[in-house]
Coordinates of C-alpha atoms and ligand atoms in Angstrom, one line a residue:
M1 CA -19.1 -20.7 3.6
V2 CA -21.4 -18.7 1.4
D3 CA -20.1 -17.7 -2.1
I4 CA -19.1 -14.1 -2.4
K5 CA -21.6 -12.1 -4.5
N6 CA -22.1 -8.9 -2.6
V7 CA -19.1 -6.7 -2.0
V8 CA -19.2 -3.5 0.1
V9 CA -16.3 -1.1 -0.2
V10 CA -16.1 1.5 2.6
G11 CA -14.3 4.6 1.5
A12 CA -14.7 5.6 -2.2
G13 CA -11.3 7.3 -2.6
Q14 CA -8.5 6.2 -4.9
M15 CA -8.2 2.7 -3.4
G16 CA -11.9 2.2 -2.7
N17 CA -12.9 2.9 -6.3
G18 CA -10.2 0.7 -7.7
I19 CA -11.3 -2.2 -5.5
G20 CA -14.9 -1.5 -6.5
Q21 CA -13.9 -1.5 -10.2
V22 CA -12.1 -4.9 -10.3
S23 CA -14.9 -6.5 -8.2
L24 CA -17.6 -5.2 -10.6
M25 CA -15.5 -6.6 -13.6
V26 CA -16.0 -10.2 -12.4
G27 CA -19.7 -9.9 -12.1
L28 CA -20.0 -9.1 -8.4
N29 CA -22.5 -6.6 -6.9
V30 CA -20.7 -3.6 -5.3
T31 CA -21.9 -1.0 -2.9
L32 CA -19.6 2.0 -2.5
V33 CA -19.9 3.7 0.8
D34 CA -18.5 7.1 1.9
I35 CA -19.3 9.8 4.4
K36 CA -20.7 12.3 1.8
D37 CA -22.7 12.0 -1.4
E38 CA -20.0 14.0 -3.3
F39 CA -17.3 11.5 -2.3
V40 CA -19.4 8.5 -3.3
D41 CA -20.3 10.2 -6.6
A42 CA -16.7 11.0 -7.4
G43 CA -15.7 7.3 -6.7
Y44 CA -18.5 6.1 -8.9
A45 CA -17.6 8.5 -11.7
N46 CA -14.0 7.2 -11.7
I47 CA -15.1 3.6 -12.0
D48 CA -17.6 4.6 -14.7
E49 CA -14.8 6.4 -16.6
G50 CA -12.5 3.3 -16.3
M51 CA -15.3 1.0 -17.5
K52 CA -16.0 3.2 -20.5
K53 CA -12.3 3.2 -21.5
L54 CA -12.3 -0.6 -21.3
E55 CA -15.6 -0.8 -23.3
A56 CA -14.1 1.4 -26.0
K57 CA -11.1 -1.1 -26.3
G58 CA -13.5 -4.0 -26.5
A59 CA -12.0 -5.4 -23.2
L60 CA -15.4 -6.0 -21.5
S61 CA -17.7 -9.0 -21.9
E62 CA -20.8 -6.9 -21.1
S63 CA -21.6 -3.3 -21.6
A64 CA -20.2 -0.7 -19.2
D65 CA -23.7 0.4 -18.4
D66 CA -24.8 -3.2 -17.5
I67 CA -21.7 -3.4 -15.2
M68 CA -22.4 -0.1 -13.6
A69 CA -26.0 -1.1 -12.9
R70 CA -24.5 -3.5 -10.3
C71 CA -22.8 -0.6 -8.5
K72 CA -24.8 1.0 -5.7
K73 CA -23.9 4.1 -3.8
S74 CA -24.5 4.8 -0.1
T75 CA -23.6 7.1 2.8
D76 CA -25.4 4.8 5.3
L77 CA -22.9 2.1 6.3
A78 CA -25.2 0.2 8.6
S79 CA -27.8 -0.4 6.0
A80 CA -25.3 -0.8 3.1
V81 CA -23.8 -4.0 4.8
K82 CA -27.1 -5.8 5.4
D83 CA -26.5 -8.3 2.6
A84 CA -22.7 -8.1 2.4
D85 CA -20.6 -11.3 1.9
I86 CA -17.4 -9.3 2.2
I87 CA -16.6 -5.8 3.3
I88 CA -13.4 -4.1 2.3
E89 CA -12.6 -1.1 4.4
A90 CA -10.5 1.6 2.5
V91 CA -11.0 4.7 4.7
V92 CA -8.4 7.1 5.9
E93 CA -5.3 5.5 7.6
N94 CA -6.5 6.1 11.2
M95 CA -7.0 3.3 13.7
D96 CA -9.9 4.9 15.5
V97 CA -11.9 5.5 12.3
K98 CA -11.1 2.0 11.1
K99 CA -12.2 0.4 14.4
Q100 CA -15.5 2.4 14.3
V101 CA -16.1 1.1 10.7
F102 CA -15.3 -2.5 11.8
K103 CA -17.8 -2.1 14.8
T104 CA -20.6 -0.8 12.6
C105 CA -20.0 -3.5 10.0
D106 CA -20.0 -6.2 12.7
E107 CA -23.2 -5.0 14.2
N108 CA -25.1 -4.9 10.9
A109 CA -23.6 -7.4 8.5
P110 CA -24.7 -11.1 8.2
A111 CA -22.9 -13.5 10.5
H112 CA -21.0 -15.1 7.5
C113 CA -19.6 -11.8 6.3
I114 CA -15.8 -11.3 6.2
I115 CA -14.6 -7.8 7.2
A116 CA -11.3 -6.9 5.5
S117 CA -9.1 -3.9 5.9
N118 CA -7.0 -2.4 3.1
T119 CA -4.7 -0.6 5.6
S120 CA -1.2 0.1 4.5
T121 CA 0.4 -0.4 7.8
M122 CA -1.9 -1.0 10.8
S123 CA -2.8 -4.0 13.0
I124 CA -5.6 -6.2 11.7
T125 CA -5.7 -7.8 15.2
E126 CA -6.5 -4.5 16.8
M127 CA -9.2 -3.6 14.3
A128 CA -10.8 -7.0 15.0
T129 CA -11.1 -6.2 18.7
A130 CA -13.9 -3.8 17.8
T131 CA -16.0 -6.8 16.6
N132 CA -17.4 -10.0 17.9
R133 CA -16.1 -11.9 14.9
P134 CA -12.3 -11.7 15.0
D135 CA -12.1 -15.0 13.1
K136 CA -13.7 -13.2 10.1
C137 CA -11.5 -10.1 10.3
I138 CA -8.5 -10.1 7.9
G139 CA -6.3 -7.8 5.9
M140 CA -6.7 -7.4 2.1
H141 CA -4.0 -5.1 1.0
F142 CA -4.3 -3.8 -2.6
F143 CA -1.7 -1.7 -4.4
N144 CA -2.2 1.6 -6.1
P145 CA -3.6 1.8 -8.8
V146 CA -5.6 -1.4 -8.1
P147 CA -6.6 -2.2 -11.7
L148 CA -2.9 -2.0 -12.8
M149 CA -0.9 -3.4 -9.9
R150 CA -0.9 -7.2 -9.6
L151 CA -0.3 -7.7 -5.9
I152 CA -2.9 -8.3 -3.2
E153 CA -1.6 -9.3 0.3
V154 CA -4.1 -11.4 2.3
I155 CA -3.2 -10.9 5.9
Y156 CA -3.8 -13.1 9.0
G157 CA -4.8 -11.2 12.2
E158 CA -4.0 -13.1 15.3
K159 CA -7.5 -14.6 15.4
S160 CA -8.3 -14.8 11.7
S161 CA -9.5 -18.3 10.8
D162 CA -7.9 -20.4 8.0
E163 CA -11.4 -20.5 6.4
S164 CA -11.7 -16.7 6.2
I165 CA -8.2 -16.4 4.7
E166 CA -8.8 -19.2 2.1
K167 CA -12.1 -17.5 1.1
A168 CA -10.4 -14.2 0.7
M169 CA -7.6 -15.8 -1.3
E170 CA -10.2 -17.4 -3.6
F171 CA -11.9 -14.0 -4.0
A172 CA -8.6 -12.1 -4.6
N173 CA -7.5 -14.6 -7.2
K174 CA -10.7 -13.9 -9.3
L175 CA -10.1 -10.2 -9.4
P176 CA -8.8 -9.0 -12.8
C177 CA -5.6 -7.0 -13.4
L178 CA -5.2 -4.9 -16.5
K179 CA -1.4 -5.5 -16.5
G180 CA -0.6 -9.2 -16.1
K181 CA -1.6 -12.0 -13.7
R182 CA -2.4 -11.2 -10.1
Y183 CA 0.0 -12.3 -7.4
I184 CA -1.7 -13.1 -4.1
A185 CA 0.7 -13.2 -1.1
K186 CA -0.4 -14.8 2.1
V187 CA 0.9 -12.7 5.0
L188 CA 1.5 -15.0 8.0
K189 CA 2.0 -12.5 10.8
D190 CA 0.2 -9.2 11.5
R191 CA 3.3 -7.0 11.7
P192 CA 3.4 -3.2 10.7
G193 CA 3.4 -2.8 6.9
F194 CA 3.0 -6.5 6.3
I195 CA 5.5 -7.5 3.5
C196 CA 5.8 -5.0 0.7
N197 CA 5.3 -1.8 2.7
R198 CA 7.4 -3.1 5.5
V199 CA 10.4 -4.0 3.3
T200 CA 10.2 -0.5 1.7
A201 CA 9.3 1.4 5.0
P202 CA 12.8 2.3 6.2
V203 CA 13.6 3.7 2.7
Q204 CA 11.2 6.4 3.9
I205 CA 13.6 7.2 6.8
Y206 CA 16.3 7.7 4.2
N207 CA 13.9 9.7 1.9
N208 CA 13.0 12.0 4.8
Y209 CA 16.7 12.7 5.4
V210 CA 17.1 13.5 1.7
F211 CA 13.9 15.6 1.4
D212 CA 15.0 17.7 4.4
L213 CA 18.6 18.1 3.0
C214 CA 17.2 19.2 -0.4
A215 CA 14.9 21.8 1.4
E216 CA 17.9 23.1 3.3
K217 CA 20.1 23.4 0.2
G218 CA 17.3 24.8 -2.0
I219 CA 17.4 21.8 -4.4
S220 CA 14.2 21.3 -6.4
W221 CA 12.0 18.2 -6.3
K222 CA 12.3 17.9 -10.1
A223 CA 16.1 17.6 -9.7
L224 CA 15.7 15.1 -6.9
D225 CA 13.3 13.1 -9.0
N226 CA 16.0 13.0 -11.8
D227 CA 18.3 11.1 -9.4
T228 CA 16.1 8.0 -9.5
R229 CA 15.0 5.6 -12.1
G230 CA 12.1 3.0 -11.9
P231 CA 8.4 3.2 -12.7
M232 CA 7.9 6.4 -10.7
P233 CA 10.4 8.9 -9.3
T234 CA 10.5 9.3 -5.5
C235 CA 8.5 12.6 -5.1
V236 CA 6.0 11.6 -7.8
L237 CA 5.4 8.3 -6.1
A238 CA 4.9 10.0 -2.7
D239 CA 2.3 12.3 -4.2
Y240 CA 0.7 9.4 -6.0
V241 CA 0.3 7.4 -2.8
G242 CA -0.8 10.4 -0.9
I243 CA 1.2 12.5 1.6
D244 CA -1.5 11.8 4.3
T245 CA -1.1 8.0 3.8
L246 CA 2.7 8.4 4.0
Y247 CA 2.5 10.7 7.1
H248 CA 0.1 8.5 9.0
G249 CA 2.2 5.4 8.1
Q250 CA 5.4 7.0 9.4
V251 CA 3.7 8.0 12.7
Y252 CA 2.4 4.5 13.1
Y253 CA 5.9 3.0 12.3
S254 CA 7.5 5.5 14.7
K255 CA 5.3 4.0 17.5
T256 CA 5.5 0.4 16.6
L257 CA 9.0 -0.1 15.0
S258 CA 11.3 2.8 15.9
P259 CA 11.2 6.5 16.6
D260 CA 13.5 6.9 13.6
F261 CA 10.4 6.7 11.4
A262 CA 9.0 10.0 12.7
P263 CA 7.9 12.2 9.7
G264 CA 10.6 14.6 8.6
K265 CA 10.2 18.4 8.3
V266 CA 9.2 18.4 4.6
V267 CA 6.6 15.6 4.8
S268 CA 5.1 17.2 8.0
Q269 CA 4.9 20.6 6.4
L270 CA 3.2 19.2 3.2
F271 CA 0.8 17.3 5.4
N272 CA 0.0 20.2 7.7
E273 CA -0.6 22.5 4.6
G274 CA -3.0 19.9 3.1
K275 CA -0.7 19.4 0.1
L276 CA -1.5 15.7 -0.1
G277 CA -0.4 15.1 -3.7
K278 CA -2.5 13.8 -6.6
K279 CA -5.7 13.8 -4.6
T280 CA -5.5 17.5 -3.7
G281 CA -3.8 18.6 -7.0
Q282 CA -0.6 19.7 -5.1
G283 CA 2.1 17.9 -3.1
F284 CA 5.8 17.9 -3.9
H285 CA 4.5 18.6 -7.5
D286 CA 1.6 20.3 -9.2
W287 CA -0.9 17.7 -10.4
S288 CA -3.5 20.1 -11.9
Q289 CA -2.5 19.1 -15.4
G290 CA -2.2 15.4 -14.7
R291 CA 0.8 13.3 -13.7
P292 CA 4.0 15.4 -13.6
K293 CA 6.4 14.6 -16.4
P294 CA 10.2 14.3 -15.8
D295 CA 12.0 17.6 -16.4
R296 CA 15.5 16.9 -17.5
S297 CA 16.3 20.6 -17.7
A298 CA 16.2 20.7 -13.9
G299 CA 19.4 18.6 -13.8
K300 CA 20.2 16.1 -11.1
A301 CA 20.3 16.7 -7.3
R302 CA 23.0 14.0 -7.1
I303 CA 21.9 13.2 -3.5
M304 CA 19.7 10.1 -3.6
K305 CA 21.7 6.9 -4.1
L306 CA 20.2 3.6 -5.1
K307 CA 22.8 1.6 -3.2
Y308 CA 21.3 2.9 0.1
S309 CA 17.8 1.9 -0.8
I310 CA 18.9 -1.6 -1.8
A311 CA 20.9 -2.2 1.4
I312 CA 18.0 -0.9 3.5
M313 CA 15.5 -3.1 1.8
L314 CA 17.7 -6.2 2.0
N315 CA 18.1 -5.6 5.7
E316 CA 14.4 -5.1 6.2
G317 CA 13.6 -8.2 4.1
C318 CA 15.8 -10.2 6.5
R319 CA 13.8 -8.7 9.4
V320 CA 10.6 -9.7 7.8
L321 CA 12.0 -13.3 7.5
E322 CA 13.2 -13.2 11.1
E323 CA 9.8 -12.2 12.3
G324 CA 8.0 -14.9 10.3
V325 CA 5.9 -12.5 8.3
T326 CA 6.7 -14.7 5.4
T327 CA 9.1 -17.7 5.2
S328 CA 10.8 -17.1 1.8
W329 CA 12.8 -14.4 0.3
E330 CA 11.4 -15.4 -3.1
V331 CA 8.0 -14.2 -1.9
I332 CA 9.5 -10.9 -0.9
D333 CA 11.0 -10.4 -4.4
Q334 CA 7.7 -11.4 -6.1
V335 CA 5.8 -9.0 -3.8
L336 CA 8.0 -6.1 -4.7
M337 CA 7.6 -6.7 -8.4
A338 CA 3.9 -7.3 -8.3
G339 CA 3.2 -4.4 -5.9
M340 CA 5.6 -1.8 -7.1
N341 CA 7.0 -3.0 -10.4
M342 CA 10.4 -3.0 -8.6
P343 CA 13.0 -5.7 -9.4
G344 CA 13.6 -8.1 -6.5
I345 CA 16.4 -7.1 -4.1
M346 CA 17.0 -10.3 -2.3
G347 CA 17.8 -12.9 -5.0
P348 CA 20.4 -11.0 -7.0
N349 CA 22.2 -9.9 -3.9
V350 CA 22.9 -13.4 -2.6
N351 CA 26.3 -13.6 -0.9
N352 CA 26.5 -9.9 -0.9
S353 CA 25.8 -9.4 2.8
A354 CA 29.2 -8.1 3.9
K355 CA 29.1 -5.3 1.3
Q356 CA 25.5 -4.4 2.4
V357 CA 26.6 -4.3 6.0
E358 CA 29.2 -1.8 5.1
V359 CA 26.7 0.4 3.2
L360 CA 24.3 0.3 6.2
N361 CA 27.1 1.4 8.6
E362 CA 27.9 4.2 6.2
L363 CA 24.2 5.2 6.3
I364 CA 24.1 5.2 10.1
E365 CA 27.2 7.4 10.1
M366 CA 25.6 9.8 7.6
T367 CA 22.0 10.0 9.0
G368 CA 22.5 9.1 12.7
K369 CA 19.6 6.6 12.4
K370 CA 20.2 3.5 14.3
Y371 CA 17.3 1.6 12.7
F372 CA 19.7 0.9 9.8
T373 CA 21.7 -1.4 12.0
P374 CA 22.3 -4.7 10.1
C375 CA 20.1 -7.4 11.6
D376 CA 21.5 -10.8 12.7
L377 CA 19.9 -12.7 9.8
L378 CA 21.6 -10.4 7.2
K379 CA 25.0 -10.7 9.0
S380 CA 24.7 -14.5 9.2
E381 CA 23.8 -14.8 5.5
K382 CA 21.4 -17.6 6.6
W383 CA 18.5 -15.8 4.8
V384 CA 19.9 -17.1 1.5
E385 CA 18.7 -20.6 2.6
M386 CA 15.1 -19.3 3.2
K387 CA 14.0 -19.7 -0.3
Ligands
CAA401 N1 -9.7 1.5 -15.9 C1 -9.4 1.3 -17.2 N2 -8.2 1.6 -17.8 C2 -7.3 2.1 -17.0 C3 -7.5 2.4 -15.7 C4 -8.7 2.1 -15.1 N3 -9.0 2.3 -13.8 N4 -6.4 2.9 -15.1 C5 -5.5 3.0 -16.1 N5 -6.0 2.5 -17.3 C6 -5.4 2.4 -18.6 C7 -4.9 3.7 -19.1 O1 -5.9 4.4 -19.7 C8 -3.8 3.2 -20.1 O2 -4.4 2.9 -21.3 P1 -3.7 3.2 -22.7 O3 -2.4 2.3 -22.6 O4 -4.7 2.7 -23.7 O5 -3.4 4.6 -22.7 C9 -3.3 2.0 -19.4 O6 -4.3 1.5 -18.5 C10 -2.0 2.2 -18.7 O7 -2.2 3.3 -17.8 P2 -1.1 4.4 -17.5 O8 -0.7 5.0 -18.8 O9 -1.5 5.3 -16.4 O10 0.1 3.4 -17.1 P3 1.7 3.6 -17.1 O11 2.2 2.7 -18.1 O12 2.0 5.0 -17.0 O13 2.0 2.9 -15.7 C11 1.9 2.7 -13.3 C12 1.4 3.4 -14.5 C13 1.6 1.2 -13.4 C14 1.2 3.2 -12.1 C15 3.5 2.8 -13.2 O14 3.8 4.2 -13.2 C16 4.0 2.3 -11.9 O15 4.2 1.1 -11.8 N6 4.2 3.1 -10.9 C17 4.6 2.7 -9.6 C18 3.3 2.5 -8.8 C19 3.5 1.9 -7.4 O16 4.6 1.8 -6.9 N7 2.4 1.6 -6.8 C20 2.4 1.1 -5.4 C21 2.4 2.2 -4.4 S1 2.5 1.7 -2.8 C22 1.0 1.1 -2.4 O17 0.1 1.1 -3.2 C23 0.8 0.4 -1.1 C24 0.4 1.3 0.0 O18 -0.2 0.8 1.0 C25 0.7 2.8 0.0
NAD402 P1 -8.4 8.5 0.0 O1 -8.3 9.7 0.8 O2 -8.3 8.6 -1.5 O3 -9.9 7.9 0.3 C1 -10.4 7.6 1.6 C2 -11.9 7.8 1.6 O4 -12.4 7.3 2.8 C3 -12.3 9.3 1.4 O5 -13.2 9.4 0.3 C4 -13.0 9.6 2.7 O6 -14.1 10.5 2.6 C5 -13.5 8.2 3.1 N1 -13.8 8.0 4.6 C6 -13.2 8.6 5.6 N2 -13.8 8.2 6.8 C7 -14.8 7.4 6.4 C8 -15.8 6.7 7.1 N3 -15.9 6.7 8.4 N4 -16.7 5.9 6.4 C9 -16.7 5.9 5.0 N5 -15.7 6.6 4.3 C10 -14.8 7.3 5.0 O7 -7.4 7.4 0.6 P2 -6.8 6.1 -0.2 O8 -5.5 6.5 -0.8 O9 -7.9 5.5 -1.0 O10 -6.5 5.2 1.1 C11 -7.5 4.5 1.8 C12 -6.8 3.4 2.6 O11 -6.1 2.5 1.7 C13 -5.9 3.9 3.7 O12 -6.0 3.0 4.8 C14 -4.5 3.7 3.0 O13 -3.5 3.6 3.9 C15 -4.8 2.5 2.2 N6 -3.9 2.3 1.0 C16 -3.5 3.4 0.3 C17 -2.8 3.2 -0.8 C18 -2.3 4.4 -1.7 O14 -1.4 4.2 -2.5 N7 -3.0 5.5 -1.6 C19 -2.3 1.9 -1.2 C20 -2.7 0.8 -0.4 C21 -3.5 1.0 0.7

């Protein structure tokens, strides 16, 4: 297989420009593609700003200008992929749009080129059906912000070849991370949300319940955010990821996993009003002055409880093991830390299954959501052996 030199990133938004930046930093040629010049220009400007920051810190081995000279811009996907060795699709979370992108790439890229999707949730196998090279279609799931989050999931579609996966693993391993060493997880089965997003997905069912309860009781998002600890409070993280990405993901999970994932009232309203979070300047919070800071004066909502999120994630981690998406709970814990800076939930809870089953039953009682039903592997405690 040809060495990867030319990378095409389709979609120059928050993920696309991050993927472009780390690819440029290892000496690769990058073409950023979007549907309008203004979007490509904005993506390019973000990368340029990041490179200049790194240059000022003496963290680059060549000048920012020399690096940026390897970055091309395009709004013509068909011609942009003519010399591509790998294409990474990072457009909106919509299957039809992604399939159209895969089709155009397949029709115009060289035969050896790998086509990867950065989808958060959706089936790589289905995207590959839009091409005549399903063996070269894979998932490459980066985490936001790409230059700072260590995780990349490399995902097998049903027809992906081992060769394509190994090539993508090799490429992923070369990409720098500004905060520590990259962790590349091989995802063995093409299931909704893969590993990291799947384990955390049902927490969104709980979050939707809490958001709607807060709206009903007139509790502020600032107070709700004071209920949680961790690298980013719940509403800030939702805005940071993007309410559109969250909404589309929930709709997808509601069709593929359980209707319990259907977006709640608050998330639907924000989505319908175009309040998409950081990218539009307004979501749960106002982002016009940058990332919202915690406001202790708002007090606490005293609604969101960590014990529920832990039980939910442990149960879902067991489902991921049952389905063979990965074979080890250690991988799940590593993935959570590398992708979300979240301490592992599986290891430290060993032998704690009975307690977690109780908590899950309490949640079902409270929310009426049957998806929280403890799975067989959790109840049997056999997951502990799947190290
Ligand atoms: N280029 C160059 N430098 C950059 C840069 C870039 N692109 N981005 C950031 N930096 C620099 C900053 O300038 C800063 O430099 P200084 O220390 O010199 O000021 C440094 O990197 C650190 O940046 P921040 O101050 O922004 O970092 P932080 O310490 O506040 O941490 C965070 C930010 C890592 C994002 C942390 O808040 C966090 O872990 N949040 C959780 C994020 C998370 O969960 N992400 C996953 C979301 S889910 C997902 O992505 C999957 C999906 O499919 C939806
Ligand atoms: P974004 O809205 O910031 O960027 C998407 C870009 O794609 C936009 O600039 C849009 O103009 C462009 N686009 C739309 N249709 C296009 C087409 N046909 N051809 C070329 N460009 C097109 O979104 P994002 O947050 O960067 O998310 C992009 C993808 O990455 C989604 O699939 C999302 O689920 C996934 N993802 C997002 C995150 C996150 O935290 N935001 C993390 C991991 C994965």
